mmCIF file of C-alpha atoms in Angstrom:
data_model
loop_
_atom_site.group_PDB
_atom_site.id
_atom_site.type_symbol
_atom_site.label_atom_id
_atom_site.label_comp_id
_atom_site.label_asym_id
_atom_site.label_seq_id
_atom_site.Cartn_x
_atom_site.Cartn_y
_atom_site.Cartn_z
ATOM 1 C CA PRO W 548 -46.283 -27.188 25.984
ATOM 2 C CA MET W 549 -44.410 -25.476 23.192
ATOM 3 C CA VAL W 550 -43.621 -27.186 19.934
ATOM 4 C CA TRP W 551 -40.393 -25.868 18.458
ATOM 5 C CA ARG W 552 -38.985 -26.682 15.063
ATOM 6 C CA GLY W 553 -36.042 -25.639 12.937
ATOM 7 C CA PRO W 554 -35.042 -21.995 13.447
ATOM 8 C CA MET W 555 -36.629 -21.742 16.911
ATOM 9 C CA VAL W 556 -34.721 -24.783 18.168
ATOM 10 C CA HIS W 557 -31.511 -23.563 16.540
ATOM 11 C CA SER W 558 -31.876 -20.156 18.184
ATOM 12 C CA ALA W 559 -32.665 -21.582 21.629
ATOM 13 C CA VAL W 560 -29.799 -24.094 21.589
ATOM 14 C CA THR W 561 -27.340 -21.499 20.316
ATOM 15 C CA GLN W 562 -28.438 -19.025 22.994
ATOM 16 C CA PHE W 563 -28.194 -21.745 25.647
ATOM 17 C CA LEU W 564 -24.629 -22.557 24.596
ATOM 18 C CA ARG W 565 -23.237 -19.116 23.810
ATOM 19 C CA GLU W 566 -25.067 -16.601 25.993
ATOM 20 C CA VAL W 567 -25.277 -18.382 29.330
ATOM 21 C CA ASP W 568 -22.332 -17.725 31.632
ATOM 22 C CA TRP W 569 -21.505 -21.283 32.606
ATOM 23 C CA GLY W 570 -18.334 -20.220 34.392
ATOM 24 C CA GLN W 571 -15.308 -22.491 34.216
ATOM 25 C CA LEU W 572 -16.496 -25.972 33.254
ATOM 26 C CA ASP W 573 -14.827 -29.323 32.979
ATOM 27 C CA TYR W 574 -17.939 -30.800 31.358
ATOM 28 C CA LEU W 575 -21.310 -29.608 30.133
ATOM 29 C CA VAL W 576 -23.906 -32.363 29.975
ATOM 30 C CA VAL W 577 -26.853 -31.674 27.677
ATOM 31 C CA ASP W 578 -29.871 -33.954 28.065
ATOM 32 C CA LEU W 579 -31.590 -34.275 24.691
ATOM 33 C CA PRO W 580 -34.814 -36.065 23.808
ATOM 34 C CA PRO W 581 -34.510 -39.387 21.979
ATOM 35 C CA GLY W 582 -33.915 -39.432 18.261
ATOM 36 C CA THR W 583 -32.216 -37.177 15.765
ATOM 37 C CA GLY W 584 -34.105 -33.896 15.800
ATOM 38 C CA ASP W 585 -33.198 -30.275 15.253
ATOM 39 C CA ALA W 586 -31.680 -29.868 18.731
ATOM 40 C CA HIS W 587 -29.225 -32.704 18.094
ATOM 41 C CA LEU W 588 -28.093 -31.327 14.765
ATOM 42 C CA THR W 589 -27.793 -27.770 16.063
ATOM 43 C CA LEU W 590 -25.725 -28.955 19.016
ATOM 44 C CA THR W 591 -23.314 -30.873 16.798
ATOM 45 C CA GLN W 592 -22.880 -27.810 14.580
ATOM 46 C CA ALA W 593 -22.662 -25.186 17.338
ATOM 47 C CA VAL W 594 -19.933 -26.594 19.569
ATOM 48 C CA PRO W 595 -17.090 -29.072 19.315
ATOM 49 C CA LEU W 596 -18.331 -32.185 21.101
ATOM 50 C CA ASP W 597 -15.953 -34.366 23.063
ATOM 51 C CA GLY W 598 -18.463 -37.154 22.805
ATOM 52 C CA ALA W 599 -22.010 -38.379 23.142
ATOM 53 C CA VAL W 600 -23.527 -40.804 25.623
ATOM 54 C CA ILE W 601 -26.637 -42.583 24.374
ATOM 55 C CA VAL W 602 -29.202 -43.406 27.069
ATOM 56 C CA THR W 603 -31.907 -45.938 26.290
ATOM 57 C CA THR W 604 -34.308 -48.301 27.960
ATOM 58 C CA PRO W 605 -34.251 -51.995 27.045
ATOM 59 C CA GLN W 606 -37.513 -51.997 25.051
ATOM 60 C CA GLU W 607 -37.167 -52.432 21.302
ATOM 61 C CA ILE W 608 -39.097 -49.235 20.531
ATOM 62 C CA ALA W 609 -36.623 -47.195 22.605
ATOM 63 C CA LEU W 610 -33.681 -49.009 21.046
ATOM 64 C CA ILE W 611 -34.861 -47.925 17.591
ATOM 65 C CA ASP W 612 -34.396 -44.277 18.633
ATOM 66 C CA ALA W 613 -31.077 -45.079 20.310
ATOM 67 C CA LYS W 614 -29.792 -46.670 17.103
ATOM 68 C CA LYS W 615 -30.867 -43.609 15.111
ATOM 69 C CA GLY W 616 -28.984 -41.420 17.571
ATOM 70 C CA LEU W 617 -25.881 -43.602 17.314
ATOM 71 C CA LYS W 618 -25.924 -43.376 13.534
ATOM 72 C CA MET W 619 -26.529 -39.621 13.526
ATOM 73 C CA PHE W 620 -23.717 -38.828 15.970
ATOM 74 C CA ASP W 621 -21.389 -41.122 14.035
ATOM 75 C CA LYS W 622 -22.326 -39.437 10.759
ATOM 76 C CA VAL W 623 -21.463 -35.977 12.097
ATOM 77 C CA GLY W 624 -18.171 -37.245 13.511
ATOM 78 C CA ALA W 625 -19.073 -37.134 17.208
ATOM 79 C CA ARG W 626 -17.354 -39.818 19.245
ATOM 80 C CA ILE W 627 -19.761 -42.169 21.007
ATOM 81 C CA LEU W 628 -18.545 -42.541 24.588
ATOM 82 C CA GLY W 629 -20.971 -45.377 25.230
ATOM 83 C CA ILE W 630 -24.488 -46.521 25.964
ATOM 84 C CA VAL W 631 -26.304 -46.429 29.306
ATOM 85 C CA GLU W 632 -29.356 -48.592 29.850
ATOM 86 C CA ASN W 633 -31.874 -46.763 32.039
ATOM 87 C CA MET W 634 -34.615 -48.757 33.785
ATOM 88 C CA GLY W 635 -32.839 -51.958 32.802
ATOM 89 C CA SER W 636 -34.523 -53.628 35.751
ATOM 90 C CA PHE W 637 -36.701 -52.868 38.759
ATOM 91 C CA ALA W 638 -34.877 -52.937 42.094
ATOM 92 C CA CYS W 639 -37.206 -54.435 44.696
ATOM 93 C CA PRO W 640 -37.212 -52.114 47.728
ATOM 94 C CA GLY W 641 -37.794 -55.046 50.088
ATOM 95 C CA CYS W 642 -35.120 -57.521 49.097
ATOM 96 C CA GLY W 643 -32.960 -55.607 46.599
ATOM 97 C CA ALA W 644 -33.405 -58.215 43.868
ATOM 98 C CA GLU W 645 -33.537 -56.814 40.345
ATOM 99 C CA HIS W 646 -36.280 -57.838 37.938
ATOM 100 C CA PRO W 647 -36.128 -57.030 34.193
ATOM 101 C CA ILE W 648 -39.698 -55.756 33.826
ATOM 102 C CA PHE W 649 -38.998 -53.898 30.555
ATOM 103 C CA GLY W 650 -36.892 -56.602 28.933
ATOM 104 C CA ALA W 651 -33.231 -57.270 29.469
ATOM 105 C CA GLY W 652 -29.945 -56.569 27.793
ATOM 106 C CA GLY W 653 -31.084 -54.343 24.929
ATOM 107 C CA GLY W 654 -28.593 -51.598 25.739
ATOM 108 C CA ARG W 655 -25.677 -54.003 26.065
ATOM 109 C CA ALA W 656 -26.607 -55.822 22.843
ATOM 110 C CA THR W 657 -26.853 -52.518 20.967
ATOM 111 C CA ALA W 658 -23.464 -51.409 22.292
ATOM 112 C CA GLU W 659 -21.921 -54.680 21.134
ATOM 113 C CA ARG W 660 -23.594 -54.432 17.729
ATOM 114 C CA PHE W 661 -22.275 -50.898 17.169
ATOM 115 C CA GLY W 662 -18.870 -51.553 18.724
ATOM 116 C CA VAL W 663 -19.202 -48.918 21.447
ATOM 117 C CA PRO W 664 -18.691 -49.271 25.207
ATOM 118 C CA PHE W 665 -21.567 -50.382 27.382
ATOM 119 C CA LEU W 666 -21.329 -48.034 30.361
ATOM 120 C CA GLY W 667 -23.819 -49.698 32.682
ATOM 121 C CA THR W 668 -27.411 -50.201 33.721
ATOM 122 C CA ILE W 669 -29.444 -47.980 36.017
ATOM 123 C CA PRO W 670 -32.327 -49.889 37.622
ATOM 124 C CA LEU W 671 -35.740 -48.365 38.198
ATOM 125 C CA SER W 672 -35.614 -47.687 41.921
ATOM 126 C CA VAL W 673 -37.864 -46.072 44.504
ATOM 127 C CA GLU W 674 -34.700 -44.655 46.118
ATOM 128 C CA VAL W 675 -34.487 -42.005 43.406
ATOM 129 C CA THR W 676 -37.910 -40.427 44.021
ATOM 130 C CA PRO W 677 -37.356 -38.698 47.400
ATOM 131 C CA THR W 678 -34.119 -37.015 46.376
ATOM 132 C CA GLY W 679 -35.446 -36.207 42.909
ATOM 133 C CA ASP W 680 -38.551 -34.592 44.405
ATOM 134 C CA ARG W 681 -36.219 -32.321 46.392
ATOM 135 C CA GLY W 682 -34.309 -31.458 43.223
ATOM 136 C CA GLU W 683 -31.267 -33.282 44.526
ATOM 137 C CA PRO W 684 -29.342 -35.930 42.588
ATOM 138 C CA ILE W 685 -29.289 -39.343 44.240
ATOM 139 C CA VAL W 686 -25.489 -39.217 44.443
ATOM 140 C CA HIS W 687 -25.858 -36.254 46.839
ATOM 141 C CA GLY W 688 -29.112 -37.128 48.593
ATOM 142 C CA ALA W 689 -28.314 -40.795 49.227
ATOM 143 C CA PRO W 690 -24.603 -41.141 48.410
ATOM 144 C CA ASP W 691 -24.230 -44.571 50.020
ATOM 145 C CA SER W 692 -27.127 -46.139 48.133
ATOM 146 C CA PRO W 693 -26.523 -48.854 45.528
ATOM 147 C CA ILE W 694 -28.137 -46.711 42.825
ATOM 148 C CA ALA W 695 -25.792 -43.794 43.597
ATOM 149 C CA GLU W 696 -22.867 -46.175 43.199
ATOM 150 C CA ARG W 697 -24.205 -47.201 39.764
ATOM 151 C CA PHE W 698 -24.226 -43.559 38.684
ATOM 152 C CA ARG W 699 -20.687 -43.031 40.013
ATOM 153 C CA GLU W 700 -19.425 -46.116 38.185
ATOM 154 C CA ILE W 701 -20.932 -44.921 34.905
ATOM 155 C CA ALA W 702 -19.389 -41.479 35.472
ATOM 156 C CA ARG W 703 -15.973 -43.099 36.113
ATOM 157 C CA ARG W 704 -16.253 -45.040 32.866
ATOM 158 C CA ILE W 705 -17.150 -41.893 30.927
ATOM 159 C CA LEU W 706 -14.290 -39.931 32.491
ATOM 160 C CA ALA W 707 -11.851 -42.729 31.706
ATOM 161 C CA SER W 708 -12.758 -42.492 28.023
ATOM 162 C CA THR W 709 -12.355 -38.708 27.666
#
């Protein structure tokens, strides 16, 4: 693995944004690591952001990073479109019941505390693995699955706020 800091991150992010022919886009989604590192700051300086979606898991340690991200994006004037809680529960493949194995409600509570929309919870689900292993999003590989519907609902909420 490569460890990039400062100028290397800035150069890579800038090249990614300015030199790749993305074609005509309605949206460009950039998946960043948790926290408030160089990539985050470079992104906020390099392009006008329509907004940021914070994705977290319900554990307190993950919520600490999510809160840092919320504060950083707010400080640079980026609109927070909302919070998504990933792995908010485990969806039992046998009965479909959801179990909060990593805690419950941390994403929603953080959204309420910061006054931003809570966009939804994505459960940990074995349905995602087969399509992911093929490089195919669940919404294409298993469009009628409950997890695909969760993703579509979150996308609808994001689109409604932009």
